[in-house]
Amino acid sequence: MTTDKKLDKNKKAKNIGKSRSPMQDAMREFRRNKIAVGGMIFIIFVVLVAIFAPIFSPYHFAQQNLRNNRAKPMEGYDVVESYAAEKCHWYETPVEWGCTVFIAGSDALGRDLWSRIIYGTRVSLSIALAASTVSLVIGLIYGTVSGYSGGNVDNFMMRLVDFLYGIPLLPIIILMTVYFNAVSRQGSDSPFVNSLLSMNKSAGGLLFVFIAIGALNWLGMARLARGQVLSYKEKEFVEAARALGAGKGHVVFKHLIPNVLGPLLIAESMAIPGYIFLEAALSFIGLGVSPPTPSWGAMINEGYSGLRSNPHLVLFPGLALASLTLAFNFMGDGLRDAFDTRLRGRN
Amino acid sequence: MTKYIIRRLLLAIPVIFLMILATFVLVQSMPGGPFDAIGQRSMPEHMRILLEKRYGLDKPLYEQFFIYLGNLLQGDLGPMLRQPSQTVNDIVAQTFPVSIQLGLMSVMLGFMLGIPLGIIAALNHNNTIDYVTTFVAVISVSIPTLVLGPFLIYTFGVKLDLLPIAFWGADPPFLLGFLPPLNKKFFMHAAMPVFAMGTGMAAGITRLTRAGLLDVLSADYIRTARAKGLRERVVIVRHALKNSLIPVATIIGPLLAAAVTGSFITEQIFALNGMGRRFVESIGQREYFLQTSLVLIYGLLLIMGNILVDVLYAWLDPRIRYD
């Protein structure tokens, strides 16, 4: 026992002497934030569910069972009750056995709601990933170029961003999505458009939503990146690198971008709930994914008309949507608190 | 200040022009047209040609655009192509007040709930009250209108049967064009949509107010004010509050955008006859003039909101000068 304690003490003494990098500091701060860690664990869990969706869902998301439409949770109409009570469990529900039990009920076409919610994670998470990547890349490049060039180029590029800020982007994006949908229904002669259309088809109608949401959200990122570049451009270490004969590319890629990336990533993690909302909203008004791809927004739209008699058709997708965005918000807040040194030491 | 506002308004003109141009071209170049079908059957060729001629759609696009612009300058937003008994002006006159009332009331609810809650949370920093407030705020931010709306309808409309589940409680004409009648029916109908849209805003404002006030409270001039022996209430209200609201003013722009975004969903959920719902309904109908005009109105609202934010800045922080 005593030796153990001594070892412990020694270890602690060693740690005192060691200096921690800002990254390690931030990670420590983040780990201390229980709610944020909880949010991250939930997100990792949802990612796993999305990847292994076929394992978690008893049916395929498009499999219809018309005799069992609008079943209540844990119910199925054609179940022989005595048989079901003995043989049917919630975890084994193939139709052939006569145990048509739906964990979360079934929708108007008799599709298992649980399976659709499970597969719906794929849509929401891919939107979160794709939209944040698109807006991050565009915003980073645009902001860095603008901030680093300075002068007239900077002026012009930022006026363009101001201009786009003054435009109500959502209605225009809705119109753009309508346009894409109309074109994809009609088909096209040009091979480029056709390859885009087939890509969109294989993505379940999501490609244009990616483009639309990415186009909406890079503006803020570009402003942030430009501000960061401007503040780092004149710092001593950049001067030093230049004095040592570093070229433009070296300064930008080795010194500026690594410093700019951190705040941008945090801003992205705070923006992800917005992307998920936007996809759900577009799907809700019928512009997002093409059926039968399950999206939570589209499921709410489908269940909404029968709210009075079948509230579970709205409740479960809604709960899924809210809990995922809640987890992202908790994690984003935690990341911001952990990396923002200004806030540290307050608590 | 007046000069600045005038300059901003002048700068907005090219923005609006380009916006109209982009929308007009986008809408008109969509495959299909407004006169492709009557009911279920497809429209005979000669009728389509006649109808297009009637509305000037046979002219070249640039000519149509300038005709539309000229009409706009005279306050004519154009005809409705699929509902010839009405013009776009009629539609806007019916729907605009509803959307404005909904949006303004939600924003007001957001500020009336958000600022006091944010102040309470900041003054009880790291207390139970603070934790509960911030926690509730994060949860409210995370629940979209899309989920909150149906939930409210089911609880208060269907189960408790307290509030009407659809429609707006008042019809135009309104006093001064947008002031609603302040009667029971109106508030009963408005309660759920406003709450569905306003809670998210309130939560966002709570978080901003709290952060802003915490920032200000650690400033030197607050310590000075306390050292002078001023009462705590005076320190907070006179010295801290106004400065802490500067970051809150930044959110008005995004809030207006959110009011626009939210109106697309909220009006759909509660079956309100507003601009957002009209816009969504017109999606599949190729109502060229309605769509372009609604985008124009949203753009004007956004630009006015942004100018308002800048004016508020100068009022809250006299160091800011626009010259």
mmCIF file of C-alpha atoms in Angstrom, chain B:
data_model
loop_
_atom_site.group_PDB
_atom_site.id
_atom_site.type_symbol
_atom_site.label_atom_id
_atom_site.label_comp_id
_atom_site.label_asym_id
_atom_site.label_seq_id
_atom_site.Cartn_x
_atom_site.Cartn_y
_atom_site.Cartn_z
ATOM 1 C CA MET B 1 -27.260 58.881 -38.319
ATOM 2 C CA THR B 2 -29.952 59.894 -40.803
ATOM 3 C CA LYS B 3 -27.253 60.144 -43.433
ATOM 4 C CA TYR B 4 -26.053 56.667 -42.580
ATOM 5 C CA ILE B 5 -29.541 55.185 -42.844
ATOM 6 C CA ILE B 6 -30.089 56.884 -46.193
ATOM 7 C CA ARG B 7 -26.769 55.549 -47.456
ATOM 8 C CA ARG B 8 -27.641 52.030 -46.310
ATOM 9 C CA LEU B 9 -31.011 52.253 -48.053
ATOM 10 C CA LEU B 10 -29.328 53.417 -51.267
ATOM 11 C CA LEU B 11 -26.818 50.561 -51.026
ATOM 12 C CA ALA B 12 -29.702 48.145 -50.635
ATOM 13 C CA ILE B 13 -31.103 49.041 -54.062
ATOM 14 C CA PRO B 14 -28.578 47.050 -56.138
ATOM 15 C CA VAL B 15 -28.906 44.133 -53.706
ATOM 16 C CA ILE B 16 -32.652 44.098 -54.180
ATOM 17 C CA PHE B 17 -32.327 44.481 -57.943
ATOM 18 C CA LEU B 18 -29.949 41.526 -58.226
ATOM 19 C CA MET B 19 -32.123 39.486 -55.900
ATOM 20 C CA ILE B 20 -35.218 40.085 -58.019
ATOM 21 C CA LEU B 21 -33.253 39.295 -61.163
ATOM 22 C CA ALA B 22 -31.867 36.035 -59.772
ATOM 23 C CA THR B 23 -35.226 34.871 -58.446
ATOM 24 C CA PHE B 24 -37.043 35.851 -61.624
ATOM 25 C CA VAL B 25 -34.635 33.959 -63.851
ATOM 26 C CA LEU B 26 -34.533 30.939 -61.523
ATOM 27 C CA VAL B 27 -38.298 30.683 -61.270
ATOM 28 C CA GLN B 28 -38.935 31.185 -64.974
ATOM 29 C CA SER B 29 -36.288 28.739 -66.137
ATOM 30 C CA MET B 30 -37.786 25.845 -64.218
ATOM 31 C CA PRO B 31 -38.972 23.011 -66.415
ATOM 32 C CA GLY B 32 -42.730 23.085 -66.914
ATOM 33 C CA GLY B 33 -45.005 26.077 -66.824
ATOM 34 C CA PRO B 34 -48.084 27.349 -65.047
ATOM 35 C CA PHE B 35 -50.403 26.351 -67.882
ATOM 36 C CA ASP B 36 -49.346 22.742 -68.383
ATOM 37 C CA ALA B 37 -52.589 21.305 -67.060
ATOM 38 C CA ILE B 38 -56.213 22.050 -66.313
ATOM 39 C CA GLY B 39 -57.085 19.827 -63.403
ATOM 40 C CA GLN B 40 -55.915 16.350 -64.302
ATOM 41 C CA ARG B 41 -55.829 16.801 -68.080
ATOM 42 C CA SER B 42 -53.056 18.473 -69.990
ATOM 43 C CA MET B 43 -53.822 21.877 -71.447
ATOM 44 C CA PRO B 44 -54.463 22.024 -75.201
ATOM 45 C CA GLU B 45 -51.635 23.726 -77.066
ATOM 46 C CA HIS B 46 -53.657 26.641 -78.455
ATOM 47 C CA MET B 47 -55.119 27.481 -75.058
ATOM 48 C CA ARG B 48 -51.687 27.454 -73.457
ATOM 49 C CA ILE B 49 -50.380 29.840 -76.119
ATOM 50 C CA LEU B 50 -53.328 32.175 -75.623
ATOM 51 C CA LEU B 51 -52.934 32.168 -71.854
ATOM 52 C CA GLU B 52 -49.221 32.814 -72.089
ATOM 53 C CA LYS B 53 -49.918 35.709 -74.393
ATOM 54 C CA ARG B 54 -52.530 37.028 -71.971
ATOM 55 C CA TYR B 55 -49.953 37.198 -69.157
ATOM 56 C CA GLY B 56 -47.082 38.296 -71.397
ATOM 57 C CA LEU B 57 -45.159 35.066 -70.878
ATOM 58 C CA ASP B 58 -44.502 34.722 -74.617
ATOM 59 C CA LYS B 59 -42.186 37.726 -74.633
ATOM 60 C CA PRO B 60 -38.417 37.307 -74.221
ATOM 61 C CA LEU B 61 -37.299 36.928 -70.632
ATOM 62 C CA TYR B 62 -35.484 40.262 -70.337
ATOM 63 C CA GLU B 63 -38.541 42.097 -71.623
ATOM 64 C CA GLN B 64 -40.763 40.315 -69.109
ATOM 65 C CA PHE B 65 -38.315 41.239 -66.385
ATOM 66 C CA PHE B 66 -38.419 44.933 -67.195
ATOM 67 C CA ILE B 67 -42.201 44.909 -67.466
ATOM 68 C CA TYR B 68 -42.316 43.267 -64.022
ATOM 69 C CA LEU B 69 -39.887 45.861 -62.633
ATOM 70 C CA GLY B 70 -41.922 48.697 -64.077
ATOM 71 C CA ASN B 71 -45.078 47.280 -62.522
ATOM 72 C CA LEU B 72 -43.285 46.864 -59.198
ATOM 73 C CA LEU B 73 -42.381 50.544 -59.165
ATOM 74 C CA GLN B 74 -46.084 51.302 -59.504
ATOM 75 C CA GLY B 75 -46.860 48.944 -56.622
ATOM 76 C CA ASP B 76 -48.208 46.150 -58.818
ATOM 77 C CA LEU B 77 -46.762 42.788 -57.800
ATOM 78 C CA GLY B 78 -48.229 40.990 -60.780
ATOM 79 C CA PRO B 79 -51.078 38.590 -61.527
ATOM 80 C CA MET B 80 -51.745 35.173 -60.035
ATOM 81 C CA LEU B 81 -51.435 32.730 -62.903
ATOM 82 C CA ARG B 82 -53.458 29.841 -61.506
ATOM 83 C CA GLN B 83 -56.061 31.841 -59.557
ATOM 84 C CA PRO B 84 -57.065 34.562 -61.992
ATOM 85 C CA SER B 85 -59.653 35.982 -59.609
ATOM 86 C CA GLN B 86 -56.875 37.316 -57.404
ATOM 87 C CA THR B 87 -53.665 39.256 -57.906
ATOM 88 C CA VAL B 88 -50.431 38.856 -56.003
ATOM 89 C CA ASN B 89 -51.290 42.129 -54.245
ATOM 90 C CA ASP B 90 -54.464 40.524 -52.882
ATOM 91 C CA ILE B 91 -52.569 37.492 -51.648
ATOM 92 C CA VAL B 92 -49.896 39.619 -49.996
ATOM 93 C CA ALA B 93 -52.538 41.848 -48.404
ATOM 94 C CA GLN B 94 -54.131 38.742 -46.845
ATOM 95 C CA THR B 95 -51.009 36.901 -45.779
ATOM 96 C CA PHE B 96 -48.434 39.565 -44.935
ATOM 97 C CA PRO B 97 -50.184 40.863 -41.746
ATOM 98 C CA VAL B 98 -50.550 37.320 -40.420
ATOM 99 C CA SER B 99 -46.865 36.537 -40.942
ATOM 100 C CA ILE B 100 -45.780 39.875 -39.490
ATOM 101 C CA GLN B 101 -47.994 39.457 -36.423
ATOM 102 C CA LEU B 102 -46.731 35.928 -35.881
ATOM 103 C CA GLY B 103 -43.093 36.905 -36.361
ATOM 104 C CA LEU B 104 -43.216 40.050 -34.228
ATOM 105 C CA MET B 105 -45.086 38.351 -31.409
ATOM 106 C CA SER B 106 -42.599 35.473 -31.390
ATOM 107 C CA VAL B 107 -39.638 37.839 -31.317
ATOM 108 C CA MET B 108 -41.326 39.824 -28.532
ATOM 109 C CA LEU B 109 -41.932 36.655 -26.545
ATOM 110 C CA GLY B 110 -38.307 35.735 -27.111
ATOM 111 C CA PHE B 111 -37.058 39.020 -25.678
ATOM 112 C CA MET B 112 -39.590 39.223 -22.854
ATOM 113 C CA LEU B 113 -38.702 35.739 -21.635
ATOM 114 C CA GLY B 114 -35.064 35.644 -22.669
ATOM 115 C CA ILE B 115 -33.649 38.869 -21.238
ATOM 116 C CA PRO B 116 -35.055 38.503 -17.682
ATOM 117 C CA LEU B 117 -34.112 34.821 -17.541
ATOM 118 C CA GLY B 118 -30.608 35.607 -18.790
ATOM 119 C CA ILE B 119 -30.199 38.318 -16.152
ATOM 120 C CA ILE B 120 -31.466 36.023 -13.398
ATOM 121 C CA ALA B 121 -29.094 33.276 -14.508
ATOM 122 C CA ALA B 122 -26.100 35.628 -14.639
ATOM 123 C CA LEU B 123 -26.843 37.169 -11.227
ATOM 124 C CA ASN B 124 -27.038 33.690 -9.720
ATOM 125 C CA HIS B 125 -23.891 32.564 -11.498
ATOM 126 C CA ASN B 126 -22.989 28.945 -10.650
ATOM 127 C CA ASN B 127 -26.058 28.573 -8.443
ATOM 128 C CA THR B 128 -28.778 26.002 -8.841
ATOM 129 C CA ILE B 129 -30.942 28.683 -10.489
ATOM 130 C CA ASP B 130 -28.216 29.328 -13.057
ATOM 131 C CA TYR B 131 -27.775 25.648 -13.830
ATOM 132 C CA VAL B 132 -31.509 25.011 -14.168
ATOM 133 C CA THR B 133 -31.974 28.055 -16.434
ATOM 134 C CA THR B 134 -29.067 27.218 -18.733
ATOM 135 C CA PHE B 135 -30.101 23.578 -18.870
ATOM 136 C CA VAL B 136 -33.684 24.430 -19.803
ATOM 137 C CA ALA B 137 -32.350 26.921 -22.349
ATOM 138 C CA VAL B 138 -30.203 24.283 -24.079
ATOM 139 C CA ILE B 139 -33.144 21.910 -24.193
ATOM 140 C CA SER B 140 -35.438 24.576 -25.657
ATOM 141 C CA VAL B 141 -32.861 25.478 -28.292
ATOM 142 C CA SER B 142 -32.685 21.824 -29.277
ATOM 143 C CA ILE B 143 -36.399 21.279 -29.851
ATOM 144 C CA PRO B 144 -37.329 22.502 -33.324
ATOM 145 C CA THR B 145 -40.700 24.060 -34.130
ATOM 146 C CA LEU B 146 -41.289 20.976 -36.221
ATOM 147 C CA VAL B 147 -41.397 18.874 -33.044
ATOM 148 C CA LEU B 148 -42.701 21.420 -30.550
ATOM 149 C CA GLY B 149 -45.668 22.416 -32.751
ATOM 150 C CA PRO B 150 -47.271 18.964 -33.049
ATOM 151 C CA PHE B 151 -46.471 18.308 -29.392
ATOM 152 C CA LEU B 152 -48.308 21.490 -28.330
ATOM 153 C CA ILE B 153 -51.221 20.706 -30.597
ATOM 154 C CA TYR B 154 -51.546 17.212 -29.187
ATOM 155 C CA THR B 155 -51.275 18.264 -25.537
ATOM 156 C CA PHE B 156 -53.182 21.548 -25.429
ATOM 157 C CA GLY B 157 -55.390 21.123 -28.463
ATOM 158 C CA VAL B 158 -56.349 17.465 -28.518
ATOM 159 C CA LYS B 159 -55.870 16.070 -24.999
ATOM 160 C CA LEU B 160 -56.655 19.099 -22.821
ATOM 161 C CA ASP B 161 -58.882 20.724 -25.433
ATOM 162 C CA LEU B 162 -57.871 24.188 -24.236
ATOM 163 C CA LEU B 163 -56.680 25.921 -27.389
ATOM 164 C CA PRO B 164 -57.762 25.886 -31.028
ATOM 165 C CA ILE B 165 -55.431 23.700 -33.074
ATOM 166 C CA ALA B 166 -55.431 25.616 -36.346
ATOM 167 C CA PHE B 167 -56.013 28.914 -38.152
ATOM 168 C CA TRP B 168 -55.245 32.482 -37.182
ATOM 169 C CA GLY B 169 -57.714 34.245 -34.888
ATOM 170 C CA ALA B 170 -58.168 37.383 -36.959
ATOM 171 C CA ASP B 171 -58.680 38.284 -40.575
ATOM 172 C CA PRO B 172 -57.701 41.371 -42.528
ATOM 173 C CA PRO B 173 -58.382 44.277 -42.755
ATOM 174 C CA PHE B 174 -56.345 45.191 -39.697
ATOM 175 C CA LEU B 175 -55.932 48.495 -37.931
ATOM 176 C CA LEU B 176 -53.045 50.364 -39.622
ATOM 177 C CA GLY B 177 -52.618 47.332 -41.833
ATOM 178 C CA PHE B 178 -51.066 45.013 -39.279
ATOM 179 C CA LEU B 179 -52.344 45.719 -35.735
ATOM 180 C CA PRO B 180 -54.405 42.725 -34.596
ATOM 181 C CA PRO B 181 -57.627 43.004 -32.606
ATOM 182 C CA LEU B 182 -56.692 42.363 -28.990
ATOM 183 C CA ASN B 183 -59.536 40.022 -28.165
ATOM 184 C CA LYS B 184 -59.676 36.608 -26.580
ATOM 185 C CA LYS B 185 -60.138 34.732 -29.831
ATOM 186 C CA PHE B 186 -56.993 36.239 -31.306
ATOM 187 C CA PHE B 187 -54.815 35.336 -28.332
ATOM 188 C CA MET B 188 -56.267 31.849 -28.056
ATOM 189 C CA HIS B 189 -55.348 31.189 -31.662
ATOM 190 C CA ALA B 190 -51.984 32.889 -31.451
ATOM 191 C CA ALA B 191 -50.844 31.190 -28.240
ATOM 192 C CA MET B 192 -49.534 27.935 -29.654
ATOM 193 C CA PRO B 193 -47.878 29.156 -32.872
ATOM 194 C CA VAL B 194 -46.189 32.045 -31.073
ATOM 195 C CA PHE B 195 -45.023 29.777 -28.290
ATOM 196 C CA ALA B 196 -43.772 27.171 -30.777
ATOM 197 C CA MET B 197 -41.698 29.790 -32.591
ATOM 198 C CA GLY B 198 -40.779 31.942 -29.596
ATOM 199 C CA THR B 199 -39.321 29.423 -27.142
ATOM 200 C CA GLY B 200 -36.302 28.661 -29.291
ATOM 201 C CA MET B 201 -35.661 32.388 -29.675
ATOM 202 C CA ALA B 202 -36.129 32.974 -25.933
ATOM 203 C CA ALA B 203 -33.625 30.249 -25.159
ATOM 204 C CA GLY B 204 -31.059 31.715 -27.539
ATOM 205 C CA ILE B 205 -31.529 35.193 -26.059
ATOM 206 C CA THR B 206 -31.253 33.808 -22.524
ATOM 207 C CA ARG B 207 -27.885 32.290 -23.333
ATOM 208 C CA LEU B 208 -26.622 35.461 -24.994
ATOM 209 C CA THR B 209 -27.839 37.770 -22.217
ATOM 210 C CA ARG B 210 -26.285 35.564 -19.571
ATOM 211 C CA ALA B 211 -22.916 35.443 -21.343
ATOM 212 C CA GLY B 212 -22.979 39.180 -22.063
ATOM 213 C CA LEU B 213 -23.846 40.147 -18.491
ATOM 214 C CA LEU B 214 -21.215 37.816 -17.049
ATOM 215 C CA ASP B 215 -18.646 39.431 -19.332
ATOM 216 C CA VAL B 216 -19.639 42.938 -18.252
ATOM 217 C CA LEU B 217 -19.908 42.139 -14.534
ATOM 218 C CA SER B 218 -16.204 41.303 -14.380
ATOM 219 C CA ALA B 219 -15.265 44.644 -15.987
ATOM 220 C CA ASP B 220 -13.384 47.328 -14.075
ATOM 221 C CA TYR B 221 -16.060 49.999 -14.277
ATOM 222 C CA ILE B 222 -18.513 47.719 -12.481
ATOM 223 C CA ARG B 223 -15.993 47.286 -9.682
ATOM 224 C CA THR B 224 -15.649 51.076 -9.603
ATOM 225 C CA ALA B 225 -19.396 51.519 -9.408
ATOM 226 C CA ARG B 226 -19.605 49.056 -6.541
ATOM 227 C CA ALA B 227 -16.662 50.707 -4.804
ATOM 228 C CA LYS B 228 -18.465 54.037 -4.978
ATOM 229 C CA GLY B 229 -21.089 52.394 -2.817
ATOM 230 C CA LEU B 230 -23.880 52.318 -5.362
ATOM 231 C CA ARG B 231 -26.731 50.007 -4.630
ATOM 232 C CA GLU B 232 -26.538 46.672 -6.453
ATOM 233 C CA ARG B 233 -29.750 47.397 -8.339
ATOM 234 C CA VAL B 234 -28.315 50.634 -9.724
ATOM 235 C CA VAL B 235 -25.057 48.911 -10.657
ATOM 236 C CA ILE B 236 -26.898 46.237 -12.604
ATOM 237 C CA VAL B 237 -29.608 48.330 -14.225
ATOM 238 C CA ARG B 238 -27.722 51.552 -14.948
ATOM 239 C CA HIS B 239 -24.180 50.356 -15.534
ATOM 240 C CA ALA B 240 -24.130 46.726 -16.547
ATOM 241 C CA LEU B 241 -27.329 45.990 -18.396
ATOM 242 C CA LYS B 242 -27.081 48.317 -21.361
ATOM 243 C CA ASN B 243 -23.588 47.196 -22.267
ATOM 244 C CA SER B 244 -24.423 43.557 -21.807
ATOM 245 C CA LEU B 245 -27.234 43.885 -24.342
ATOM 246 C CA ILE B 246 -24.886 44.750 -27.214
ATOM 247 C CA PRO B 247 -24.238 41.102 -28.115
ATOM 248 C CA VAL B 248 -27.976 40.484 -27.759
ATOM 249 C CA ALA B 249 -28.627 43.106 -30.435
ATOM 250 C CA THR B 250 -26.503 41.104 -32.880
ATOM 251 C CA ILE B 251 -29.024 38.303 -32.732
ATOM 252 C CA ILE B 252 -31.878 40.424 -34.076
ATOM 253 C CA GLY B 253 -30.680 39.864 -37.650
ATOM 254 C CA PRO B 254 -30.488 36.073 -37.306
ATOM 255 C CA LEU B 255 -33.751 36.198 -35.343
ATOM 256 C CA LEU B 256 -35.547 37.874 -38.212
ATOM 257 C CA ALA B 257 -34.124 35.244 -40.517
ATOM 258 C CA ALA B 258 -35.324 32.627 -38.053
ATOM 259 C CA ALA B 259 -38.750 34.238 -38.012
ATOM 260 C CA VAL B 260 -38.794 33.854 -41.793
ATOM 261 C CA THR B 261 -37.535 30.269 -41.656
ATOM 262 C CA GLY B 262 -39.826 29.420 -38.796
ATOM 263 C CA SER B 263 -42.828 30.859 -40.553
ATOM 264 C CA PHE B 264 -42.428 28.299 -43.351
ATOM 265 C CA ILE B 265 -42.819 25.490 -40.832
ATOM 266 C CA THR B 266 -45.049 27.084 -38.200
ATOM 267 C CA GLU B 267 -47.616 28.330 -40.677
ATOM 268 C CA GLN B 268 -47.687 24.898 -42.245
ATOM 269 C CA ILE B 269 -48.186 23.130 -38.921
ATOM 270 C CA PHE B 270 -50.899 25.448 -37.623
ATOM 271 C CA ALA B 271 -52.544 25.994 -41.023
ATOM 272 C CA LEU B 272 -52.082 29.760 -40.839
ATOM 273 C CA ASN B 273 -52.780 31.787 -43.929
ATOM 274 C CA GLY B 274 -49.371 33.455 -43.983
ATOM 275 C CA MET B 275 -46.707 34.191 -46.568
ATOM 276 C CA GLY B 276 -44.579 31.174 -45.697
ATOM 277 C CA ARG B 277 -47.441 28.760 -46.219
ATOM 278 C CA ARG B 278 -48.423 30.475 -49.475
ATOM 279 C CA PHE B 279 -44.827 30.223 -50.659
ATOM 280 C CA VAL B 280 -44.607 26.521 -49.833
ATOM 281 C CA GLU B 281 -47.974 25.829 -51.477
ATOM 282 C CA SER B 282 -46.887 27.618 -54.629
ATOM 283 C CA ILE B 283 -43.809 25.412 -54.944
ATOM 284 C CA GLY B 284 -45.301 23.007 -57.428
ATOM 285 C CA GLN B 285 -47.464 25.556 -59.202
ATOM 286 C CA ARG B 286 -45.037 27.802 -61.098
ATOM 287 C CA GLU B 287 -46.639 30.967 -59.750
ATOM 288 C CA TYR B 288 -43.846 33.097 -61.178
ATOM 289 C CA PHE B 289 -44.987 36.455 -59.886
ATOM 290 C CA LEU B 290 -46.064 35.275 -56.447
ATOM 291 C CA GLN B 291 -42.764 33.524 -55.795
ATOM 292 C CA THR B 292 -40.621 36.411 -57.012
ATOM 293 C CA SER B 293 -42.673 38.942 -55.048
ATOM 294 C CA LEU B 294 -42.529 36.950 -51.817
ATOM 295 C CA VAL B 295 -38.749 36.605 -52.085
ATOM 296 C CA LEU B 296 -38.633 40.362 -52.641
ATOM 297 C CA ILE B 297 -40.696 40.996 -49.502
ATOM 298 C CA TYR B 298 -38.544 38.661 -47.416
ATOM 299 C CA GLY B 299 -35.474 40.447 -48.753
ATOM 300 C CA LEU B 300 -36.871 43.871 -47.843
ATOM 301 C CA LEU B 301 -37.701 42.659 -44.325
ATOM 302 C CA LEU B 302 -34.203 41.270 -43.890
ATOM 303 C CA ILE B 303 -32.514 44.445 -45.104
ATOM 304 C CA MET B 304 -34.666 46.603 -42.840
ATOM 305 C CA GLY B 305 -33.875 44.293 -39.945
ATOM 306 C CA ASN B 306 -30.144 44.616 -40.567
ATOM 307 C CA ILE B 307 -30.356 48.399 -40.664
ATOM 308 C CA LEU B 308 -32.377 48.318 -37.435
ATOM 309 C CA VAL B 309 -29.618 46.262 -35.799
ATOM 310 C CA ASP B 310 -27.008 48.857 -36.776
ATOM 311 C CA VAL B 311 -29.139 51.689 -35.404
ATOM 312 C CA LEU B 312 -29.646 49.765 -32.160
ATOM 313 C CA TYR B 313 -25.889 49.280 -31.900
ATOM 314 C CA ALA B 314 -25.266 53.004 -32.051
ATOM 315 C CA TRP B 315 -27.946 53.597 -29.432
ATOM 316 C CA LEU B 316 -26.634 50.942 -27.054
ATOM 317 C CA ASP B 317 -22.982 51.838 -27.504
ATOM 318 C CA PRO B 318 -22.389 55.553 -28.143
ATOM 319 C CA ARG B 319 -18.757 54.791 -29.046
ATOM 320 C CA ILE B 320 -20.013 53.352 -32.329
ATOM 321 C CA ARG B 321 -20.234 56.044 -34.978
ATOM 322 C CA TYR B 322 -21.278 55.588 -38.567
ATOM 323 C CA ASP B 323 -19.821 58.413 -40.565
#
